[in-house]
Structures are given as C-alpha cells and as structure tokens.
XYZ file of C-alpha atoms in Angstrom:
605
model
C 60.870 80.905 115.452
C 57.559 82.264 116.593
C 58.252 84.704 119.458
C 57.629 82.909 122.757
C 58.726 83.469 126.335
C 61.849 82.009 127.932
C 59.572 79.970 130.172
C 58.007 78.391 127.071
C 61.431 77.486 125.648
C 62.370 75.934 128.969
C 59.150 73.936 129.331
C 59.135 72.637 125.749
C 62.535 70.961 126.240
C 61.666 69.111 129.447
C 61.299 65.312 129.498
C 57.616 65.663 130.394
C 55.211 68.387 129.416
C 51.536 69.196 129.709
C 49.859 70.728 126.707
C 46.680 70.713 124.650
C 45.491 71.747 121.188
C 42.440 73.813 120.344
C 40.939 75.145 117.160
C 38.291 77.295 115.575
C 36.328 76.937 112.344
C 34.853 80.055 110.772
C 32.540 79.461 107.821
C 32.064 81.806 104.887
C 28.653 82.680 106.328
C 30.247 83.809 109.618
C 29.377 80.814 111.810
C 32.079 79.972 114.370
C 32.708 76.490 115.788
C 35.229 76.006 118.593
C 36.791 72.586 119.214
C 39.260 71.195 121.719
C 41.602 68.254 122.219
C 38.733 65.913 123.069
C 37.019 66.656 119.745
C 40.034 65.511 117.713
C 40.472 61.903 116.659
C 43.772 60.798 118.168
C 46.608 60.670 115.659
C 44.643 62.322 112.841
C 45.889 65.900 113.049
C 48.999 67.251 111.333
C 50.557 70.401 109.892
C 53.234 70.065 107.199
C 55.234 72.720 105.375
C 58.393 73.055 103.306
C 60.501 75.768 101.678
C 62.627 73.583 99.340
C 62.254 70.541 97.178
C 63.315 67.113 98.414
C 66.937 67.270 97.232
C 68.546 70.683 97.666
C 68.188 74.217 98.969
C 66.417 76.635 96.649
C 65.688 80.335 96.418
C 62.298 81.755 95.544
C 60.132 78.892 96.784
C 56.446 79.631 97.360
C 55.140 76.391 98.867
C 51.764 76.187 100.588
C 51.475 74.615 104.051
C 48.977 71.775 104.525
C 46.732 70.870 107.441
C 44.618 67.789 108.081
C 42.437 66.813 111.011
C 39.511 64.535 111.856
C 36.898 65.773 114.336
C 34.067 64.206 116.264
C 31.641 66.794 114.948
C 28.183 67.114 113.445
C 29.026 70.203 111.389
C 27.422 70.092 107.947
C 30.313 69.542 105.552
C 28.566 71.517 102.799
C 28.801 74.676 104.909
C 32.622 74.417 105.050
C 33.298 75.569 101.495
C 35.662 78.519 101.857
C 35.796 78.114 105.651
C 38.883 78.975 107.707
C 40.453 76.653 110.273
C 42.716 78.086 112.981
C 44.794 75.859 115.247
C 46.405 76.750 118.569
C 48.927 75.051 120.859
C 48.909 75.704 124.620
C 51.821 74.642 126.835
C 51.921 74.629 130.609
C 54.743 76.765 132.018
C 56.705 76.055 135.215
C 54.506 78.507 137.143
C 51.343 76.581 136.197
C 50.070 79.080 133.629
C 49.516 78.123 129.975
C 51.093 79.966 127.038
C 49.083 79.818 123.816
C 50.608 80.198 120.351
C 48.877 80.152 116.938
C 49.746 77.338 114.535
C 48.361 78.861 111.361
C 45.241 79.721 109.389
C 44.088 77.313 106.681
C 41.365 77.421 104.057
C 39.296 74.242 103.812
C 39.883 72.494 100.500
C 38.174 69.192 101.277
C 35.640 68.037 103.881
C 34.468 64.435 104.067
C 32.014 62.880 106.490
C 32.100 59.386 107.908
C 29.575 57.817 110.259
C 30.730 59.790 113.291
C 33.592 62.009 112.143
C 34.376 64.956 109.926
C 37.635 64.800 107.963
C 39.041 68.207 106.997
C 42.021 69.097 104.818
C 43.157 72.622 104.163
C 45.973 74.824 102.840
C 47.211 78.252 103.790
C 46.686 81.441 101.773
C 49.590 80.744 99.388
C 47.127 79.078 97.005
C 45.347 82.399 96.564
C 48.272 83.575 94.426
C 47.474 80.932 91.789
C 45.681 83.538 89.697
C 46.528 84.625 86.192
C 48.942 87.562 86.085
C 48.443 90.222 83.415
C 50.779 92.944 84.654
C 52.907 93.163 81.511
C 55.514 95.901 81.105
C 55.509 96.598 84.825
C 58.267 98.640 86.478
C 58.833 99.050 90.216
C 60.740 97.973 93.294
C 60.378 94.602 94.974
C 57.880 96.099 97.437
C 55.755 97.396 94.551
C 55.545 93.900 93.072
C 54.669 92.381 96.439
C 52.018 94.996 97.171
C 50.502 94.413 93.723
C 50.304 90.643 94.260
C 48.876 90.913 97.780
C 46.222 93.418 96.752
C 45.124 91.355 93.743
C 44.960 88.089 95.726
C 43.540 89.471 99.003
C 46.472 88.542 101.243
C 48.125 90.887 103.719
C 51.847 91.600 103.443
C 53.846 91.099 106.632
C 56.494 93.721 105.701
C 56.554 97.475 105.355
C 58.147 99.285 102.437
C 61.079 100.283 104.649
C 61.740 96.665 105.632
C 61.802 95.445 102.025
C 63.918 98.342 100.779
C 66.379 97.688 103.592
C 67.126 94.216 102.185
C 69.715 93.434 99.537
C 68.312 94.511 96.119
C 65.193 95.791 97.893
C 65.563 99.363 96.629
C 66.565 98.480 93.056
C 64.175 99.239 90.207
C 62.999 96.034 88.543
C 61.212 95.543 85.229
C 58.880 93.003 83.651
C 58.544 93.207 79.906
C 56.127 91.411 77.619
C 58.563 88.637 76.700
C 58.406 86.512 79.847
C 57.052 83.193 81.054
C 55.156 84.525 84.074
C 51.742 82.904 84.275
C 50.465 83.635 87.795
C 51.016 85.947 90.733
C 52.743 83.040 92.421
C 55.398 83.157 89.675
C 55.921 86.853 90.395
C 56.500 86.041 94.071
C 58.970 83.318 93.128
C 61.125 85.592 90.965
C 60.916 88.463 93.460
C 62.025 86.203 96.293
C 65.055 85.145 94.229
C 66.052 88.769 93.735
C 65.696 89.387 97.483
C 67.683 86.229 98.305
C 64.974 84.386 100.233
C 61.717 82.477 100.044
C 58.074 83.249 100.794
C 55.763 81.615 103.329
C 52.387 82.411 104.819
C 53.040 83.076 108.495
C 50.863 82.014 111.405
C 48.815 85.199 111.149
C 47.940 84.493 107.512
C 50.237 87.142 106.030
C 52.838 86.847 103.281
C 56.331 86.857 104.783
C 59.810 86.751 103.211
C 62.411 84.683 105.043
C 66.113 84.207 104.443
C 68.592 81.520 105.352
C 70.561 82.526 108.414
C 73.532 81.517 110.521
C 72.303 82.183 114.076
C 70.818 79.119 115.849
C 67.506 79.644 117.599
C 67.814 76.575 119.855
C 69.836 73.432 120.543
C 68.392 69.974 119.908
C 70.101 67.463 122.177
C 70.170 63.702 121.819
C 67.463 63.204 124.435
C 65.101 65.329 122.358
C 65.361 63.038 119.301
C 63.608 59.734 118.696
C 65.403 59.044 115.407
C 67.885 61.054 113.391
C 69.991 60.841 110.272
C 72.834 63.272 109.524
C 74.922 63.675 106.392
C 78.707 63.631 106.614
C 79.136 66.858 104.627
C 78.301 70.542 104.985
C 76.201 72.232 102.312
C 77.578 75.641 101.355
C 77.346 77.948 98.345
C 80.139 79.991 96.801
C 78.611 80.990 93.444
C 75.383 81.861 91.642
C 74.431 81.418 88.004
C 71.754 83.269 86.062
C 70.829 82.798 82.402
C 70.752 85.904 80.244
C 67.853 85.402 77.858
C 69.142 87.989 75.383
C 72.584 86.444 74.945
C 71.520 82.867 75.680
C 74.478 82.641 78.078
C 74.714 81.526 81.686
C 76.419 84.277 83.686
C 78.496 82.986 86.560
C 79.446 84.937 89.702
C 81.568 83.430 92.482
C 83.430 84.273 95.674
C 87.213 84.553 95.683
C 87.475 80.964 96.936
C 85.021 79.049 94.794
C 85.011 75.531 96.215
C 81.336 75.086 97.066
C 78.009 74.687 95.311
C 76.410 76.973 92.755
C 72.866 78.272 93.116
C 71.220 78.193 89.696
C 68.681 81.023 89.381
C 67.590 79.928 85.919
C 65.887 82.459 83.660
C 64.562 85.103 86.046
C 62.539 87.775 84.138
C 63.463 90.385 86.763
C 67.177 89.856 86.021
C 66.977 90.139 82.234
C 67.198 93.855 81.599
C 69.544 96.667 82.500
C 73.273 97.223 82.357
C 75.660 94.317 82.791
C 77.010 96.043 85.894
C 73.497 96.162 87.379
C 72.907 92.464 86.709
C 76.210 91.593 88.309
C 75.453 93.725 91.365
C 72.046 92.042 91.818
C 73.530 88.553 91.526
C 76.421 89.313 93.867
C 73.995 90.650 96.483
C 72.099 87.370 96.234
C 75.387 85.476 96.596
C 76.198 87.462 99.728
C 72.995 86.192 101.357
C 73.751 82.636 100.248
C 77.319 82.641 101.520
C 76.151 82.387 105.167
C 74.774 78.881 104.517
C 76.798 76.139 106.231
C 74.205 73.462 106.958
C 74.449 69.736 107.634
C 71.492 67.972 105.963
C 69.493 65.914 108.423
C 66.203 64.105 108.969
C 64.946 63.672 112.522
C 61.857 62.830 114.583
C 61.895 64.954 117.752
C 59.760 65.484 120.841
C 58.751 68.688 119.130
C 58.707 72.432 119.526
C 55.624 73.885 117.801
C 57.210 77.338 117.930
C 59.751 76.342 115.246
C 59.233 77.746 111.743
C 60.683 77.188 108.279
C 64.132 78.739 107.975
C 65.004 78.363 111.668
C 68.626 77.390 112.238
C 69.177 74.622 114.795
C 72.213 73.362 116.647
C 72.330 69.575 117.153
C 74.451 67.832 119.778
C 74.956 64.334 121.143
C 74.896 60.937 119.465
C 75.849 60.921 115.804
C 75.359 64.690 115.462
C 78.572 66.628 114.913
C 79.258 69.063 117.716
C 78.826 72.686 116.716
C 77.280 71.936 113.325
C 74.199 73.866 112.235
C 71.173 72.842 110.214
C 68.170 74.695 108.847
C 64.540 73.600 108.991
C 63.547 73.293 105.332
C 60.544 71.002 105.963
C 58.563 69.831 108.955
C 55.527 67.778 109.893
C 53.979 68.586 113.264
C 51.601 65.838 114.359
C 48.957 66.834 116.877
C 49.738 64.835 119.998
C 52.653 63.080 118.302
C 56.199 63.477 117.042
C 57.611 66.550 115.326
C 59.546 65.597 112.150
C 62.211 68.067 111.004
C 64.270 67.991 107.826
C 67.093 69.899 106.167
C 68.051 69.118 102.577
C 71.300 69.847 100.823
C 73.874 68.669 98.298
C 77.441 67.577 98.838
C 79.974 70.211 97.656
C 82.495 67.424 96.967
C 80.230 66.134 94.201
C 79.856 69.530 92.528
C 83.007 69.084 90.445
C 81.549 66.071 88.669
C 79.168 68.295 86.705
C 78.809 71.814 85.418
C 78.870 74.541 88.044
C 75.682 75.974 86.542
C 73.623 72.795 86.595
C 71.332 71.453 89.267
C 71.713 67.933 90.562
C 69.136 66.654 88.112
C 70.842 68.182 85.081
C 73.494 65.474 85.035
C 70.735 62.952 84.577
C 68.827 64.830 81.934
C 71.885 65.264 79.727
C 71.709 61.546 78.991
C 68.235 61.823 77.498
C 67.480 61.722 73.813
C 63.925 62.624 72.894
C 61.730 59.703 71.894
C 64.092 57.003 73.133
C 63.027 54.316 75.556
C 65.199 54.293 78.670
C 65.731 51.236 80.845
C 67.510 51.193 84.204
C 68.426 47.935 85.856
C 69.259 46.713 89.343
C 71.078 43.633 90.630
C 71.719 43.031 94.306
C 75.389 42.961 95.333
C 74.629 41.648 98.833
C 72.837 38.584 100.119
C 69.676 39.079 102.165
C 68.151 37.082 105.015
C 64.416 37.724 105.190
C 62.378 37.272 108.349
C 59.424 38.944 110.018
C 60.764 42.490 109.459
C 60.779 44.282 106.108
C 64.069 43.926 104.222
C 64.814 46.178 101.249
C 65.900 43.955 98.363
C 65.520 46.337 95.390
C 66.233 50.073 95.125
C 66.316 52.018 91.836
C 66.797 55.761 91.380
C 65.556 57.359 88.171
C 64.462 60.669 86.705
C 62.268 61.839 83.874
C 62.484 64.926 81.714
C 58.741 65.119 81.189
C 55.561 64.029 82.923
C 54.901 60.468 81.820
C 54.501 56.953 83.192
C 57.048 54.151 83.570
C 56.896 50.464 84.447
C 58.713 48.486 87.100
C 59.562 44.805 86.546
C 61.413 42.624 89.002
C 62.306 39.022 89.666
C 63.631 37.638 92.935
C 64.844 34.090 93.581
C 63.968 33.248 97.178
C 65.149 30.121 98.986
C 62.257 29.659 101.408
C 62.388 27.644 104.614
C 58.966 27.066 106.154
C 58.376 26.254 109.813
C 57.610 22.496 110.061
C 54.056 21.629 111.005
C 53.089 18.798 113.317
C 50.186 16.878 111.827
C 47.797 14.655 113.805
C 45.282 12.234 112.298
C 43.471 8.976 113.008
C 44.429 5.921 110.930
C 41.415 3.741 110.205
C 41.596 0.077 109.238
C 40.226 -3.457 109.656
C 42.140 -6.155 111.558
C 41.219 -9.846 111.184
C 41.633 -11.748 114.450
C 41.426 -15.596 114.595
C 39.227 -16.645 117.513
C 39.187 -20.324 118.735
C 35.898 -22.091 119.241
C 35.047 -23.687 115.935
C 32.962 -26.920 115.586
C 35.547 -29.085 113.872
C 36.320 -32.723 114.755
C 39.495 -31.873 116.567
C 37.856 -29.156 118.583
C 40.716 -26.667 117.941
C 39.391 -24.804 114.880
C 39.233 -20.987 114.818
C 36.929 -18.334 113.463
C 38.230 -15.142 111.773
C 36.687 -12.027 113.306
C 37.035 -8.599 111.622
C 37.669 -5.680 113.981
C 37.560 -1.944 113.024
C 40.663 -0.193 114.421
C 41.312 3.571 114.928
C 44.891 4.541 115.728
C 46.208 8.134 116.381
C 49.069 9.037 114.041
C 51.502 11.969 114.339
C 54.108 13.186 111.839
C 56.041 16.332 110.930
C 55.374 17.837 107.493
C 56.701 20.809 105.598
C 54.785 24.010 106.435
C 53.707 26.925 104.282
C 55.609 30.216 104.357
C 54.010 33.469 103.190
C 56.056 36.192 101.479
C 54.695 39.747 101.674
C 55.841 42.449 99.239
C 55.774 46.203 99.944
C 56.401 48.844 97.268
C 57.706 52.306 98.180
C 58.038 55.383 95.956
C 60.009 58.403 97.201
C 59.715 57.322 100.818
C 55.928 56.832 100.661
C 54.538 53.327 100.995
C 52.196 52.326 98.163
C 49.015 51.299 99.946
C 46.927 50.046 97.035
C 48.932 46.978 96.117
C 50.458 44.347 98.437
C 51.499 41.165 96.562
C 51.574 37.953 98.655
C 52.947 34.499 97.783
C 52.515 31.242 99.730
C 55.251 28.628 99.321
C 56.557 25.372 100.700
C 60.264 25.028 101.463
C 62.615 25.341 98.509
C 63.611 27.851 95.854
C 60.922 29.988 94.256
C 60.738 32.791 91.695
C 58.905 35.947 92.799
C 57.771 38.013 89.794
C 56.908 41.661 90.461
C 55.284 44.414 88.408
C 54.030 47.915 89.179
C 53.081 50.849 86.879
C 54.204 54.284 88.073
C 51.879 57.021 86.843
C 52.241 60.798 86.523
C 55.934 61.193 87.203
C 56.971 64.702 88.204
C 59.549 65.922 85.664
C 63.082 66.967 86.584
C 63.020 65.246 89.982
C 65.047 62.270 91.164
C 62.739 59.406 92.193
C 63.520 56.306 94.249
C 61.554 53.054 93.968
C 62.128 50.462 96.708
C 60.860 46.902 97.185
C 60.687 45.291 100.648
C 60.092 41.628 101.507
C 59.078 39.982 104.748
C 58.240 36.363 105.582
C 55.619 34.881 107.848
C 55.760 31.334 109.240
C 59.303 30.905 108.016
C 62.375 32.618 106.605
C 63.920 33.195 103.221
C 67.330 33.808 101.705
C 68.275 35.767 98.588
C 71.741 35.147 97.226
C 73.980 37.712 95.552
C 72.527 38.336 92.097
C 69.215 36.795 93.098
C 67.378 40.078 92.435
C 67.098 41.563 88.977
C 64.831 44.524 88.291
C 64.304 47.361 85.858
C 62.315 50.557 85.376
C 61.649 51.525 81.793
C 59.949 54.416 80.048
C 60.496 57.319 77.691
C 62.538 60.426 78.521
C 64.337 58.755 81.408
C 67.903 58.920 82.748
C 70.027 56.971 85.173
C 70.202 57.955 88.832
C 72.736 60.249 90.395
C 75.637 58.995 92.494
C 75.432 58.580 96.225
C 75.082 61.985 97.908
C 76.849 61.024 101.125
C 73.791 60.654 103.319
C 73.969 58.029 106.073
C 70.886 56.269 107.450
C 70.758 54.859 110.974
C 68.321 52.107 111.981
C 67.484 50.905 115.486
C 66.511 47.458 116.706
C 64.512 46.842 119.871
C 64.594 43.924 122.294
C 62.980 43.431 125.684
C 64.694 43.555 129.081
C 63.803 44.055 132.742
C 64.810 46.894 135.054
C 65.273 46.226 138.784
C 61.874 45.984 140.401
C 60.354 44.010 137.538
C 59.491 46.997 135.331
C 59.308 45.832 131.718
C 61.193 48.213 129.444
C 62.796 48.160 126.005
C 66.485 48.080 125.170
C 67.684 49.882 122.101
C 70.553 48.773 119.899
C 71.727 50.836 116.959
C 72.895 49.669 113.567
C 74.508 51.805 110.895
C 73.776 51.093 107.232
C 75.712 53.145 104.690
C 75.729 52.903 100.920
C 78.895 54.051 99.213
C 80.269 53.964 95.715
C 83.415 52.074 96.723
C 84.273 48.474 97.558
C 85.567 49.123 101.059
C 84.361 47.426 104.237
C 83.632 50.015 106.889
C 82.580 49.686 110.512
C 80.902 51.941 113.022
C 80.664 51.995 116.786
C 78.710 54.114 119.224
C 78.230 54.204 122.962
C 75.822 55.962 125.312
C 76.860 57.132 128.757
C 75.130 58.874 131.589
C 71.638 58.502 133.005
C 68.676 58.473 130.675
C 64.969 58.766 131.398
C 62.969 55.826 130.044
C 59.205 55.326 129.903
C 56.300 57.427 131.014
C 57.773 57.722 134.533
C 61.118 59.080 133.214
C 62.929 56.750 135.542
C 66.727 57.308 135.226
C 68.739 54.172 134.525
C 72.369 53.502 133.679
C 72.919 52.437 130.061
C-alpha cells in the first residue's frame, strides 16, 4: 500500500467521502498542461494493473499498467507523442485538510480527438523494457542484472544494492550463457524476478520495483465496503516448486515436508541452468520459502475503493459470504475515476492438483490432449431448462484452450418456445347495407325502394404479438460489442441459429465463450437439451474441470421507506456450478443497521 496517514485510512473507509482527481500532462517539448476533475468526462477515466494472468498466481510477471481518460481539452493531439500523464487523488481528512497521493506516471500511446474531447490512453514505463537484449555470456548478481536493464531502458530502480542482496538469492552469482531464449530486457526482468521470488511493477513514482507475496494484511474490507463480491471456497497455497533443467531435460521437483498443496512451475529459467546441483536446489528452495507464506482465498469484488492499494497488498475480508479471518492478495485491480474500485485475486484449488502432474500448470492438462494438425471440436448441451425474460440469461457456456495462436468458430442452435404479449387491434369495418324504404308508386301503394347505405363500424380484436429475441456474445468476461443478433417471432417454437468467428486466440490460456438471451415484448422457454453448440478449430483441447469458484448474483426490486422515500431492496441469489448431480441450497441473512442512499439513512433490514 502506498504510505498514507492514519487519517487517510480512516476517511477512505467512511460511508461518505469528499475527494477529487487532478492530473498533469507534460509533452516531450516541455509544455505542461494541468487539468482537474471538471476537465474529465464523467466515467471515462480508469487505471488498471495486474501481476498475474487470469487463472493462477505466477512468479516473474512484468505486466504494464494501463490508463485511459477523456478530457474536455483543446490540446493538439499531435503534440502528445511521447508525453507523460500524471494522475493524483486528493481525499478530505476529518480535520478538513486534503491529503494528495500520486496514482502513477503513464506514457501516452494513443491520443484521439472528437468534436469537443481528447481521448488519451497510456501505459507505464514497463513497456520501455521491450528492447532487444544482447548481453550474452553475462555474469553477476540479481542487482547487476537489474541495474543493467534500467540503465539500458532509461528507468530508475527503486531498490539499492543492499536491499536486493538482502533478499533470498539476492547475493548469489547468476549467469547467462549464449544458449538461451532471452529476447528482450523484459525477459531478463522476468527470470530475475523468479529467482528473487517476486514480480516487478512500475511504482507510482515511475521506478522499477520488486514486490513479493506476503502474509500481513494491510487493511480490512468489510461487507459495507463492497458492492458485489465473489469468493472461492478453497485456499490457494503452494508447497513445491518445479524447474526444468535444460541440460538433462528433466523437471527438478522440490517440496516441503508436507506436500499437499500446489506446485509453482518455473519452467526453463536461464538463470537456473548452470552451477552445481546443490546450488540449483538452494536457489529453488529459497524461492519455495517465499511461496510458502501464500494462503489466499481467490475473490472478485467491486468496492467503494481505496486508491492507496497496490498490487501485492494482502487484504482481510469480513462479513457476508466472506470467510472470517481469511486473507486475499490484490493480483489485479481497476480503479475508475469517480467510480467503483474493482479488486481481484486469482488462484487454483489445491484439491484439484492431484488430478494432474505436480509439475504442470492448469493448462497443461488440456494441452496433453492435442495432436498437431487435428481438428478439435468441443460441444455443449444444456442440462437445465431456462426461462427467458427481459434480463440476460446465459444459455451456452463453453471453455476451451489452444496450443497456438489461431482462430476458431462457434456454432450454436437454440430451440426457443416463444410467447408474445397479445396485441389489441382496432380497425374500422367498411361495408354497404341495403335498406328497403316504403314509398313506391305501385297500385297497392305499399311498394318499397331499396336504398344503399355506406356503413363504418369500429372493430376490436386480440391478435398474437411479436416478440424480439436479443443475443449477446461474451468472450472471457468481455462483451462482444460488434455483433448483436436479433430475431422477431410470433408465439410458438422457433430455431435460433448462431455463429461467431473467434480470431487471434492467445495460446496456452483457458478461454470461456458465453451466449446470453433476453426477450422483449414477451417471454421464452428453452427445454433441457434445447441448446446445442460447438467450438471447433485446430490445436484445441477440452476445458478444465470446475475450479470451485462460486458466483453470487443480486436482484433488485422497489420498496418504500417510512416517510415516502423511494429506495431499492436487494435480494441475493447463489448460482454454483459443480461437477456432481447433487441439489444444494444456500441461505443468507443480514442483520443490523445499514446506510442506504446518498443520505446514508440507517434502516433495519
């Protein structure tokens, strides 16, 4: 956590707070432009960062943080090439003063102008290390490698030599020989961070900083601080490390005395390839010692936010579905300017580790099924019936992985029994009526004359309406915005055919493709087996088993508080997907007084 005062920590956890954001743009030519909260388009600003991939904890990550913001500004976008953007957050303390903290320094990578606004996107200095590395046959300590990288890429190092040498493996002599797969300075940082048992980030001052996973919480996140949250029912912990020896082509395995947890796979690290076997074992066991402190519960939560939090901070969650006393680590976050603060901790389930090799990553179990050149196809059939209304309902979900970067195709077919809202139709019926009228000139005097009369009569009837079915595609949690299929039906059963090409798959990563349906002007029903779908392509494998994560969804309905104040009532539903045919139930209750609305009026729930 960025060092702040106790007054800041107290104020940031209150139900109400007063704060503002400011920023500064410094161009390559030296021009400085200050901007404040009023210059920012509401809801446009964000800062996102991560230190792991989307599935599990990793060592040696060197991810770059991203920033985006839209300003009401007339700055010439062509002058922003190579410009720096600094953001600051100021919070009002209980004594009325404001405490200001930096939120990072970012280099502008893209600047677009609209009619009245300037859209800016930038990344921190980590991208500077994407330069070709030619330091072959290099020998030195970890600090020597870091100093070499920082000097070559013009980034300051946040540590002194004494600090690095005081870490595990920090004083050991490391070697890089010609036979290696290092391509950039960023690769050197990655392998050095593995040896030191941590990961690299660019801190808020723009300097390269090594961080490690810890076991001391920096703050507690209570239930009232969270808008939404999802917690796993397992604790991620590591009891072994594995490193591949390139010379012997063997995976060397080192574990604690009680080896019942996960294994951190270090892969082929060039810095761990040479030296005595005893030296390699000592280096790996020092790394394992740093990993053994990890006891994290994976989670995903939207909170009221604390901009002082950083990657690697350990949090303590309490209240609601959070287990008391359980810790979690911030492995990814998205801080929205003027909005929610999304926090995430990833991790694997140790109970599933026995299903595969101790040396493999989660994705390795998938990739073992692959045979080069073969076309893989993965199917889905719904095992539950769905009732579709105005809210999105997930009807198809397929997990898949690819060994190489390629493209795959999604095909799906859903049988929907649609029921449209009846429509009342009104029209005028037009016709001619012949009316006999007496008054003819016959002998009897009682003859009639037929008279034609135009008649208009209002007619009402109830007819079958038209229901519209909207389709939403989602890939890895991100909604696909370029394609929204829509069908319009009358009541009855219909076949919905779906297709979507998925381009540029990232290799060795588990992907999830979801399909959501919603109905307008009616409802729909999908029976068990009514959905069939597939994803096909080369170099693919089936998805991994359920990892134990539980998702919680909330529904909202209106109600009135005494005095006529219109508020919202919240009801929670638990949806869990398991690999067993067992019916499970869940119950939750909320007690105490809770502040609701902008006035934070306490009410009994």
